[in-house]
CSV table of C-alpha atoms in Angstrom, one decimal:
chain,number,residue,atom,x,y,z
A,1,MET,CA,113.2,234.9,139.5
A,2,ARG,CA,115.5,233.1,141.9
A,3,PRO,CA,113.5,231.1,144.4
A,4,ASN,CA,114.0,231.4,148.1
A,5,VAL,CA,114.7,227.8,149.2
A,6,ALA,CA,114.4,226.2,152.7
A,7,ILE,CA,116.5,223.1,153.1
A,8,ILE,CA,115.8,220.9,156.2
A,9,GLY,CA,118.8,219.0,157.3
A,10,ALA,CA,122.6,219.4,156.8
A,11,GLY,CA,123.6,215.8,156.1
A,12,PHE,CA,124.5,214.4,152.7
A,13,GLY,CA,121.2,215.4,151.1
A,14,GLY,CA,121.0,219.0,152.5
A,15,LEU,CA,124.6,219.7,151.7
A,16,CYS,CA,124.3,218.3,148.2
A,17,MET,CA,121.2,220.5,147.5
A,18,ALA,CA,123.0,223.6,148.8
A,19,ILE,CA,126.1,222.9,146.7
A,20,GLN,CA,124.2,222.6,143.5
A,21,LEU,CA,122.3,225.8,144.3
A,22,GLU,CA,125.6,227.5,144.8
A,23,LYS,CA,126.9,226.2,141.5
A,24,ALA,CA,123.8,227.5,139.8
A,25,GLY,CA,124.4,231.0,141.3
A,26,ILE,CA,121.3,230.6,143.6
A,27,ARG,CA,122.3,231.8,147.0
A,28,SER,CA,118.8,232.6,148.3
A,29,TYR,CA,118.6,229.5,150.5
A,30,THR,CA,118.7,228.6,154.1
A,31,ILE,CA,119.7,225.3,155.7
A,32,PHE,CA,117.9,224.5,158.9
A,33,GLU,CA,119.8,222.0,161.0
A,34,LYS,CA,118.5,220.8,164.4
A,35,GLY,CA,122.0,219.6,165.5
A,36,ALA,CA,125.0,221.5,166.6
A,37,ASP,CA,126.9,220.9,163.3
A,38,VAL,CA,126.6,219.4,159.9
A,39,GLY,CA,126.8,215.7,159.2
A,40,GLY,CA,123.4,214.3,159.9
A,41,THR,CA,123.5,210.6,160.8
A,42,TRP,CA,127.3,210.7,160.7
A,43,ARG,CA,127.3,213.3,163.4
A,44,ASP,CA,124.8,211.5,165.6
A,45,ASN,CA,126.1,207.9,165.4
A,46,THR,CA,129.4,207.9,167.3
A,47,TYR,CA,129.2,204.4,168.8
A,48,PRO,CA,132.5,202.4,168.9
A,49,GLY,CA,133.4,201.0,165.5
A,50,ALA,CA,130.8,203.1,163.6
A,51,GLY,CA,131.4,203.1,159.9
A,52,CYS,CA,129.9,202.5,156.5
A,53,ASP,CA,129.4,199.3,154.5
A,54,ILE,CA,129.7,201.0,151.2
A,55,PRO,CA,133.2,201.5,149.9
A,56,SER,CA,134.5,205.0,150.6
A,57,HIS,CA,135.2,206.1,147.0
A,58,LEU,CA,131.6,205.4,146.1
A,59,TYR,CA,130.1,206.8,149.3
A,60,SER,CA,131.0,210.3,148.4
A,61,PHE,CA,129.8,212.9,145.9
A,62,SER,CA,130.7,212.4,142.3
A,63,PHE,CA,131.5,216.1,141.9
A,64,GLU,CA,133.7,216.1,145.1
A,65,ARG,CA,135.9,213.0,144.8
A,66,TYR,CA,138.1,212.6,147.8
A,67,SER,CA,141.4,210.9,147.1
A,68,SER,CA,142.7,210.6,150.7
A,69,TRP,CA,140.3,208.0,152.1
A,70,THR,CA,142.4,205.9,154.5
A,71,ARG,CA,140.4,202.7,154.2
A,72,ARG,CA,138.3,200.9,151.7
A,73,TYR,CA,135.3,201.2,154.0
A,74,PRO,CA,135.3,204.5,155.8
A,75,GLY,CA,134.7,205.0,159.5
A,76,GLN,CA,132.4,207.6,161.0
A,77,PRO,CA,135.1,210.1,161.9
A,78,GLU,CA,136.4,210.2,158.3
A,79,ILE,CA,132.9,210.5,156.7
A,80,LEU,CA,132.1,213.3,159.1
A,81,ARG,CA,135.3,215.1,158.2
A,82,TYR,CA,134.5,214.7,154.5
A,83,LEU,CA,131.1,216.4,155.0
A,84,GLU,CA,132.5,219.2,157.1
A,85,GLY,CA,135.1,219.7,154.4
A,86,CYS,CA,132.4,220.0,151.8
A,87,ALA,CA,130.5,222.6,153.8
A,88,ASP,CA,133.7,224.6,154.2
A,89,LYS,CA,134.9,224.3,150.6
A,90,TYR,CA,131.6,225.5,149.1
A,91,GLY,CA,131.0,228.2,151.6
A,92,LEU,CA,127.8,226.8,153.0
A,93,ARG,CA,128.2,227.6,156.6
A,94,PRO,CA,127.0,231.3,156.5
A,95,ARG,CA,123.6,229.9,155.3
A,96,ILE,CA,123.3,227.1,157.8
A,97,ARG,CA,121.3,227.7,161.0
A,98,LEU,CA,122.5,225.2,163.6
A,99,ASN,CA,120.5,224.2,166.6
A,100,THR,CA,117.3,225.2,164.8
A,101,THR,CA,114.5,222.7,164.5
A,102,VAL,CA,111.8,222.9,161.9
A,103,VAL,CA,108.5,222.1,163.6
A,104,ALA,CA,105.9,223.0,160.8
A,105,ALA,CA,105.7,223.9,157.2
A,106,THR,CA,102.4,225.2,155.8
A,107,PHE,CA,101.6,226.1,152.2
A,108,ASP,CA,100.0,229.5,152.0
A,109,GLU,CA,97.8,229.4,148.9
A,110,SER,CA,97.1,233.1,148.8
A,111,LEU,CA,100.9,233.8,148.5
A,112,GLY,CA,101.9,230.6,146.7
A,113,ARG,CA,104.7,230.2,149.3
A,114,TRP,CA,105.6,228.0,152.2
A,115,ARG,CA,105.5,229.3,155.8
A,116,VAL,CA,108.2,227.5,157.7
A,117,ARG,CA,108.0,227.5,161.4
A,118,THR,CA,111.2,226.8,163.4
A,119,THR,CA,112.2,227.1,167.0
A,120,ALA,CA,113.4,230.6,166.1
A,121,GLY,CA,110.2,231.9,164.4
A,122,ASP,CA,108.4,231.9,161.1
A,123,GLU,CA,109.7,232.6,157.6
A,124,LEU,CA,108.4,232.5,154.1
A,125,PHE,CA,110.0,230.4,151.3
A,126,ASP,CA,109.1,229.6,147.7
A,127,VAL,CA,110.5,226.1,147.9
A,128,VAL,CA,111.0,223.6,150.7
A,129,VAL,CA,113.4,220.7,150.3
A,130,SER,CA,113.3,218.0,153.0
A,131,ALA,CA,116.7,216.4,153.6
A,132,VAL,CA,115.9,214.8,156.9
A,133,GLY,CA,116.8,211.3,155.8
A,134,GLN,CA,115.4,207.9,156.9
A,135,LEU,CA,117.9,207.0,159.6
A,136,ASN,CA,117.7,209.9,162.1
A,137,ARG,CA,115.0,209.0,164.6
A,138,PRO,CA,116.1,206.2,166.9
A,139,GLN,CA,113.5,203.5,167.6
A,140,LEU,CA,113.2,202.1,171.1
A,141,PRO,CA,111.5,198.8,171.7
A,142,ASP,CA,108.3,198.4,173.6
A,143,ILE,CA,109.4,196.3,176.5
A,144,PRO,CA,107.7,196.5,179.9
A,145,GLY,CA,109.7,197.9,182.7
A,146,MET,CA,112.3,199.8,180.6
A,147,SER,CA,112.2,202.8,182.9
A,148,SER,CA,112.8,200.6,186.0
A,149,PHE,CA,116.3,199.6,185.1
A,150,ASP,CA,118.9,200.8,187.7
A,151,GLY,CA,121.8,201.3,185.4
A,152,PRO,CA,122.6,203.4,182.3
A,153,ALA,CA,120.6,202.6,179.2
A,154,PHE,CA,120.8,204.2,175.8
A,155,HIS,CA,120.2,203.7,172.1
A,156,SER,CA,123.3,203.0,169.9
A,157,ALA,CA,122.6,206.1,167.9
A,158,ARG,CA,122.8,208.3,171.0
A,159,TRP,CA,125.8,206.6,172.5
A,160,ASP,CA,126.6,207.8,176.0
A,161,HIS,CA,130.4,208.0,176.1
A,162,SER,CA,130.4,209.0,179.7
A,163,VAL,CA,129.4,205.4,180.6
A,164,GLY,CA,132.4,203.2,181.1
A,165,LEU,CA,131.9,199.6,180.0
A,166,ALA,CA,135.1,198.1,181.3
A,167,GLY,CA,134.5,195.3,183.8
A,168,ARG,CA,130.7,195.6,183.6
A,169,ARG,CA,128.0,193.3,182.4
A,170,VAL,CA,126.5,194.7,179.3
A,171,ALA,CA,123.2,193.7,177.6
A,172,VAL,CA,122.8,194.5,173.9
A,173,ILE,CA,119.3,194.3,172.6
A,174,GLY,CA,119.4,193.9,168.8
A,175,ASN,CA,121.9,192.5,166.3
A,176,GLY,CA,121.7,194.5,163.1
A,177,SER,CA,124.4,196.4,161.2
A,178,SER,CA,125.1,198.9,164.0
A,179,ALA,CA,125.3,196.2,166.7
A,180,ALA,CA,127.6,194.1,164.4
A,181,GLN,CA,130.0,197.1,164.4
A,182,PHE,CA,130.1,197.9,168.1
A,183,ILE,CA,129.7,194.5,169.7
A,184,PRO,CA,133.3,193.5,169.0
A,185,LYS,CA,134.5,196.7,170.6
A,186,VAL,CA,132.3,196.3,173.6
A,187,ALA,CA,133.2,192.6,174.0
A,188,GLU,CA,136.9,193.6,174.3
A,189,VAL,CA,136.3,195.6,177.5
A,190,ALA,CA,133.2,194.3,179.1
A,191,ASP,CA,133.3,191.7,181.9
A,192,HIS,CA,130.4,189.9,180.2
A,193,LEU,CA,128.2,190.6,177.2
A,194,ASP,CA,124.7,189.3,176.4
A,195,VAL,CA,123.5,189.8,172.9
A,196,PHE,CA,119.7,189.4,172.7
A,197,GLN,CA,118.8,188.2,169.2
A,198,ARG,CA,115.3,188.0,168.0
A,199,THR,CA,116.1,187.0,164.4
A,200,PRO,CA,119.5,186.2,163.0
A,201,ASN,CA,121.0,188.2,160.1
A,202,TRP,CA,122.8,187.1,157.0
A,203,VAL,CA,126.4,188.2,157.4
A,204,ILE,CA,129.0,188.4,154.7
A,205,PRO,CA,132.7,189.3,155.2
A,206,LYS,CA,133.8,192.8,154.9
A,207,PRO,CA,137.0,192.9,152.8
A,208,ASP,CA,138.3,196.1,154.5
A,209,SER,CA,141.8,197.2,153.9
A,210,ALA,CA,143.9,200.3,154.5
A,211,PHE,CA,144.9,202.6,151.6
A,212,GLY,CA,148.6,203.3,152.3
A,213,PRO,CA,150.4,206.5,151.4
A,214,GLY,CA,151.3,205.1,147.9
A,215,ALA,CA,147.7,204.3,147.0
A,216,ARG,CA,146.4,207.6,148.3
A,217,THR,CA,149.1,209.4,146.3
A,218,ALA,CA,148.2,207.5,143.2
A,219,PHE,CA,144.5,208.3,143.6
A,220,ARG,CA,145.4,212.0,144.0
A,221,ARG,CA,147.9,212.3,141.2
A,222,VAL,CA,146.1,210.1,138.7
A,223,PRO,CA,142.4,211.1,138.7
A,224,PHE,CA,141.6,208.5,136.1
A,225,LEU,CA,142.6,205.8,138.5
A,226,GLN,CA,140.2,207.0,141.1
A,227,ARG,CA,137.4,207.3,138.6
A,228,ALA,CA,138.1,203.8,137.3
A,229,TYR,CA,138.1,202.4,140.9
A,230,ARG,CA,134.8,204.1,141.7
A,231,GLU,CA,133.2,202.9,138.5
A,232,TRP,CA,134.4,199.3,139.2
A,233,VAL,CA,132.8,199.4,142.7
A,234,TYR,CA,129.6,200.9,141.3
A,235,ARG,CA,129.3,198.3,138.6
A,236,TYR,CA,129.9,195.4,140.9
A,237,ALA,CA,127.1,196.6,143.2
A,238,GLU,CA,124.8,197.2,140.3
A,239,HIS,CA,125.4,193.9,138.4
A,240,THR,CA,126.2,191.5,141.2
A,241,LEU,CA,124.5,192.6,144.4
A,242,HIS,CA,121.2,193.9,142.9
A,243,PRO,CA,120.4,190.7,141.0
A,244,ALA,CA,120.6,188.9,144.4
A,245,LEU,CA,117.8,191.1,145.7
A,246,ALA,CA,115.7,190.5,142.6
A,247,GLY,CA,115.9,186.7,142.7
A,248,GLY,CA,118.5,186.7,140.0
A,249,TRP,CA,121.6,184.8,139.2
A,250,SER,CA,123.7,185.9,142.2
A,251,SER,CA,121.1,185.0,144.9
A,252,ASP,CA,122.7,181.6,145.5
A,253,LEU,CA,126.2,183.0,145.2
A,254,LEU,CA,125.5,185.4,148.0
A,255,ARG,CA,123.8,182.7,150.2
A,256,ARG,CA,126.8,180.4,149.7
A,257,ARG,CA,129.2,183.2,150.6
A,258,ALA,CA,127.3,184.0,153.8
A,259,LEU,CA,127.0,180.3,154.9
A,260,GLY,CA,130.7,179.8,154.2
A,261,HIS,CA,131.6,182.8,156.3
A,262,LEU,CA,129.5,181.5,159.1
A,263,ARG,CA,131.1,178.0,159.0
A,264,GLU,CA,134.6,179.5,158.9
A,265,GLN,CA,134.1,181.8,161.9
A,266,VAL,CA,131.7,179.9,164.1
A,267,PRO,CA,132.9,176.4,164.8
A,268,ASP,CA,130.3,175.6,167.5
A,269,PRO,CA,127.4,173.8,165.6
A,270,LEU,CA,124.8,174.9,168.2
A,271,LEU,CA,125.7,178.5,168.0
A,272,ARG,CA,126.0,178.3,164.3
A,273,ALA,CA,122.4,177.0,164.1
A,274,ARG,CA,121.2,179.9,166.2
A,275,LEU,CA,122.9,182.3,163.8
A,276,THR,CA,121.6,180.8,160.6
A,277,PRO,CA,118.6,182.7,159.2
A,278,ASP,CA,115.5,180.9,157.8
A,279,TYR,CA,114.6,183.5,155.2
A,280,PRO,CA,116.2,184.4,151.8
A,281,VAL,CA,119.4,186.5,151.7
A,282,GLY,CA,118.5,190.1,151.3
A,283,CYS,CA,115.0,189.9,152.8
A,284,LYS,CA,116.4,191.9,155.7
A,285,ARG,CA,119.4,194.1,155.4
A,286,VAL,CA,122.5,192.0,155.0
A,287,VAL,CA,125.2,192.7,157.6
A,288,ILE,CA,128.7,193.2,156.1
A,289,ASP,CA,131.3,192.6,158.8
A,290,SER,CA,134.2,190.4,159.6
A,291,GLY,CA,134.5,190.9,163.3
A,292,PHE,CA,130.9,190.2,164.4
A,293,TYR,CA,131.0,186.4,164.5
A,294,PRO,CA,134.4,186.1,166.2
A,295,ALA,CA,133.0,188.4,169.0
A,296,LEU,CA,130.0,186.1,169.4
A,297,THR,CA,132.2,183.1,169.9
A,298,ARG,CA,134.1,184.6,172.9
A,299,PRO,CA,133.6,182.7,176.2
A,300,ASP,CA,132.5,185.9,177.9
A,301,VAL,CA,129.8,186.6,175.2
A,302,ASP,CA,126.4,184.8,175.1
A,303,VAL,CA,123.9,185.0,172.2
A,304,VAL,CA,120.5,184.9,173.9
A,305,THR,CA,117.5,183.9,171.8
A,306,ASP,CA,115.0,183.4,174.7
A,307,ARG,CA,112.1,185.8,174.4
A,308,ILE,CA,112.4,189.0,176.5
A,309,THR,CA,109.5,189.4,178.9
A,310,ARG,CA,110.5,192.6,180.7
A,311,ILE,CA,113.3,194.9,181.9
A,312,VAL,CA,113.8,194.8,185.7
A,313,PRO,CA,116.1,196.9,187.9
A,314,GLY,CA,118.9,194.3,187.8
A,315,GLY,CA,118.8,193.4,184.1
A,316,VAL,CA,116.8,191.7,181.4
A,317,GLU,CA,114.2,189.0,182.2
A,318,THR,CA,113.5,186.4,179.6
A,319,SER,CA,111.3,183.4,179.3
A,320,ALA,CA,114.2,181.4,180.7
A,321,GLY,CA,115.0,183.7,183.6
A,322,LEU,CA,116.9,186.8,184.6
A,323,ARG,CA,120.1,187.9,182.7
A,324,GLU,CA,121.8,190.4,185.0
A,325,ALA,CA,123.2,193.6,183.5
A,326,ASP,CA,124.9,196.8,184.6
A,327,VAL,CA,124.3,198.6,181.3
A,328,ILE,CA,121.8,198.2,178.5
A,329,VAL,CA,122.4,199.3,174.9
A,330,TYR,CA,119.4,199.3,172.5
A,331,ALA,CA,120.5,198.5,168.9
A,332,THR,CA,116.9,198.5,167.7
A,333,GLY,CA,117.2,200.6,164.6
A,334,PHE,CA,115.3,203.7,163.5
A,335,GLU,CA,111.8,204.8,162.7
A,336,THR,CA,112.2,204.5,159.0
A,337,SER,CA,108.6,204.2,157.8
A,338,GLU,CA,107.4,207.4,159.5
A,339,PHE,CA,108.8,210.0,157.0
A,340,LEU,CA,108.6,213.6,158.2
A,341,THR,CA,106.5,212.8,161.2
A,342,SER,CA,108.5,215.1,163.4
A,343,ILE,CA,107.3,218.1,161.2
A,344,GLN,CA,103.7,219.1,160.7
A,345,VAL,CA,103.4,219.6,157.0
A,346,THR,CA,100.3,221.1,155.6
A,347,GLY,CA,99.7,221.4,151.8
A,348,ARG,CA,97.1,222.8,149.5
A,349,GLY,CA,93.5,222.7,150.9
A,350,GLY,CA,94.7,222.2,154.4
A,351,ARG,CA,95.8,218.6,153.7
A,352,HIS,CA,98.1,217.2,156.3
A,353,LEU,CA,101.0,215.0,155.0
A,354,ALA,CA,100.7,212.7,158.0
A,355,GLU,CA,97.0,212.0,157.1
A,356,GLU,CA,97.9,211.5,153.4
A,357,TRP,CA,100.5,208.9,154.4
A,358,LYS,CA,98.4,207.1,157.1
A,359,ASP,CA,98.5,204.0,155.0
A,360,GLY,CA,102.1,204.3,154.0
A,361,ALA,CA,104.4,207.0,152.8
A,362,GLU,CA,104.7,207.4,149.0
A,363,ALA,CA,105.9,210.0,146.6
A,364,TYR,CA,106.3,210.3,142.8
A,365,LEU,CA,109.8,209.2,142.1
A,366,GLY,CA,110.3,209.4,145.8
A,367,ILE,CA,110.5,213.2,145.5
A,368,VAL,CA,107.2,215.0,145.1
A,369,VAL,CA,103.6,214.5,146.6
A,370,PRO,CA,100.2,215.6,145.1
A,371,ARG,CA,98.7,218.6,146.8
A,372,PHE,CA,102.0,219.7,148.2
A,373,PRO,CA,103.3,222.3,145.7
A,374,ASN,CA,107.0,223.1,145.6
A,375,LEU,CA,107.8,220.5,148.3
A,376,PHE,CA,110.7,218.2,147.4
A,377,LEU,CA,112.0,215.2,149.3
A,378,LEU,CA,115.5,213.9,149.3
A,379,TYR,CA,116.0,210.2,150.3
A,380,GLY,CA,112.2,210.0,150.4
A,381,PRO,CA,109.9,207.0,150.2
A,382,ASN,CA,111.1,204.0,148.1
A,383,THR,CA,114.6,205.5,147.4
A,384,ASN,CA,116.7,203.6,150.0
A,385,LEU,CA,119.0,200.9,148.6
A,386,GLY,CA,120.0,197.4,149.7
A,387,HIS,CA,123.0,197.2,147.3
A,388,ASN,CA,124.5,200.5,146.3
A,389,SER,CA,125.3,204.0,147.5
A,390,ILE,CA,122.5,206.2,148.7
A,391,VAL,CA,124.7,209.2,147.8
A,392,PHE,CA,124.2,208.3,144.1
A,393,MET,CA,120.4,208.4,144.6
A,394,ILE,CA,120.6,211.7,146.4
A,395,GLU,CA,122.5,213.3,143.5
A,396,CYS,CA,119.8,212.0,141.1
A,397,GLN,CA,117.1,213.6,143.3
A,398,VAL,CA,119.0,216.9,143.6
A,399,ARG,CA,119.5,217.1,139.9
A,400,TYR,CA,115.7,216.5,139.5
A,401,VAL,CA,114.9,219.4,141.9
A,402,MET,CA,117.3,221.7,140.1
A,403,GLY,CA,115.5,220.8,136.9
A,404,CYS,CA,112.2,221.8,138.4
A,405,LEU,CA,113.3,225.2,139.6
A,406,PRO,CA,113.1,226.9,136.1
A,407,HIS,CA,109.6,225.5,135.6
A,408,LEU,CA,108.2,226.8,138.9
A,409,ALA,CA,110.0,230.1,138.4
A,410,ALA,CA,108.3,230.5,135.0
A,411,ARG,CA,104.9,229.0,135.6
A,412,GLY,CA,104.3,229.3,139.4
A,413,PRO,CA,104.0,226.7,142.1
A,414,MET,CA,104.1,223.1,140.7
A,415,GLU,CA,102.6,219.9,142.2
A,416,VAL,CA,102.6,216.4,140.8
A,417,ARG,CA,99.2,215.4,139.3
A,418,PRO,CA,97.3,212.6,141.2
A,419,GLU,CA,97.1,210.6,138.0
A,420,ALA,CA,100.9,210.7,137.6
A,421,MET,CA,101.2,209.5,141.2
A,422,ALA,CA,98.8,206.7,140.6
A,423,THR,CA,100.7,205.5,137.5
A,424,TRP,CA,103.9,205.7,139.5
A,425,ARG,CA,102.4,203.6,142.3
A,426,ARG,CA,101.3,200.9,139.9
A,427,SER,CA,104.7,200.6,138.2
A,428,LEU,CA,106.4,200.6,141.6
A,429,ASP,CA,104.1,197.8,142.8
A,430,ARG,CA,104.8,195.7,139.7
A,431,ALA,CA,108.6,196.2,140.2
A,432,MET,CA,108.3,195.3,143.9
A,433,GLU,CA,106.7,191.9,143.1
A,434,GLY,CA,109.9,190.2,142.2
A,435,MET,CA,112.0,191.5,145.1
A,436,VAL,CA,113.2,189.4,147.9
A,437,TRP,CA,111.8,191.9,150.5
A,438,GLN,CA,108.4,190.4,149.8
A,439,ALA,CA,109.6,186.9,150.9
A,440,GLY,CA,107.8,187.1,154.3
A,441,CYS,CA,110.4,188.4,156.7
A,442,THR,CA,110.0,191.5,158.8
A,443,SER,CA,112.4,194.3,158.4
A,444,TRP,CA,112.7,198.1,158.6
A,445,TYR,CA,112.1,198.2,154.9
A,446,LYS,CA,108.4,197.8,155.6
A,447,ASN,CA,105.7,199.7,157.4
A,448,ALA,CA,103.4,198.2,160.0
A,449,ALA,CA,101.0,197.1,157.2
A,450,GLY,CA,103.8,195.1,155.5
A,451,ARG,CA,104.2,197.5,152.6
A,452,VAL,CA,107.8,198.2,151.5
A,453,THR,CA,108.0,202.0,151.8
A,454,ALA,CA,111.8,202.4,152.2
A,455,ASN,CA,113.5,200.6,149.3
A,456,TRP,CA,113.9,201.2,145.5
A,457,PRO,CA,113.3,197.9,143.6
A,458,GLY,CA,115.2,198.8,140.5
A,459,THR,CA,118.8,199.4,139.6
A,460,THR,CA,120.3,202.8,140.3
A,461,SER,CA,121.0,203.3,136.6
A,462,THR,CA,117.2,203.0,136.0
A,463,TYR,CA,116.5,205.6,138.7
A,464,ARG,CA,119.1,207.9,137.2
A,465,ARG,CA,117.4,207.6,133.8
A,466,ILE,CA,113.8,208.3,135.0
A,467,THR,CA,114.9,211.3,137.1
A,468,ARG,CA,117.2,212.8,134.6
A,469,THR,CA,114.6,215.5,133.4
A,470,PRO,CA,111.3,216.5,135.0
A,471,ARG,CA,108.3,215.9,132.8
A,472,PRO,CA,106.1,219.1,132.9
A,473,GLU,CA,103.0,217.1,131.9
A,474,ALA,CA,103.2,215.2,135.2
A,475,PHE,CA,102.6,218.5,137.1
A,476,ARG,CA,100.0,221.1,137.4
A,477,PHE,CA,101.0,224.8,137.8
A,478,ALA,CA,99.3,227.7,139.5
A,479,ARG,CA,100.5,231.3,139.6
């Protein structure tokens, strides 16, 4: 039996799942995409300077290596073109339903199938694969008076390109990775820029460089060269960056590099003090950028650390007074700990996934959840990375799902056993104890209760090993 598969989302995860189904000769699938085209977060985030902090040759599918990347670190337009090219090359578009939002998924125990409700109606599927990602729901701050502001205001992930910033006073609330990318661009055109910082970030330089025609030709004509370069980038991330997050040998190395970068680019000791974090490197996401600090040192840019009290029609009011603004940009991240909250998911026995996860999202291997048969998650709880390419993790998860399909076809709906989930939870907690994310800082890696629900604590090679083949004994089956 070839299962009928519903895939939710047409970003990296959804496209990867569909491509592997195509390769296996399984064409009984449908991709539901709420947006107007493929690309996921790389379609939505179009702010000036948008790009990736993972090298391009690693931030791509292992089975679809692209030799014509123009830069070491790819920009948003190039990543989006890559994903569009994958959808075209593998013939996925006829099975993608654009502008179609999944609002609910309910497991029908009498049929052993999922009833998926979308804005276009209801359909039945044997398998549901969620590929909605973690960085797709913009989070706005809870600041009094936000609706009273007289000028344009928008989140960086929903950039309003109709708003001109030239010659205007711009307020940016937030200073994370996205802000670090667009602030230099905004500072170049704005009359004045206020950057409202609650907590400084560790910043390390971004050794970006262009791949000229010669390098691109070499990567194209000598496949081994491209494979070797990708492998070198992967091993560096695995063996140098990951130990820094686990309190290992490279922690001090990364800290010294960040402090040296700060000293080189910020000569003013008072500003440098405001930009120096008081928590260990890696506790929050490290910003990788070489243009952020120079933008903050401009005479027409102020780093504001006074507490914001409210938004008023004319700008942002702080504990020190009013900072006038014509435009406000919220660079306040995403709702990362609320997995799948936009979809009402109901499993066996009428169990609601939101209720199951009220104390924090969790899934066995980050992929499957007890009492939710034939539901698979890509980029689910505890599978985000602070050091390597999430595309690698997605490929591991898709391979695992593909390994489950023969079992459910032969033995009926499969769901992970609660005892397997409990064992996984204990091992995850033990592994998390030594990670720098537990050092006391607040970050989007954690939920409101302080539990790390986003990140994977181990190496990616460990994750690849434990997800290589599904263990049937970890599941219960029911025809």
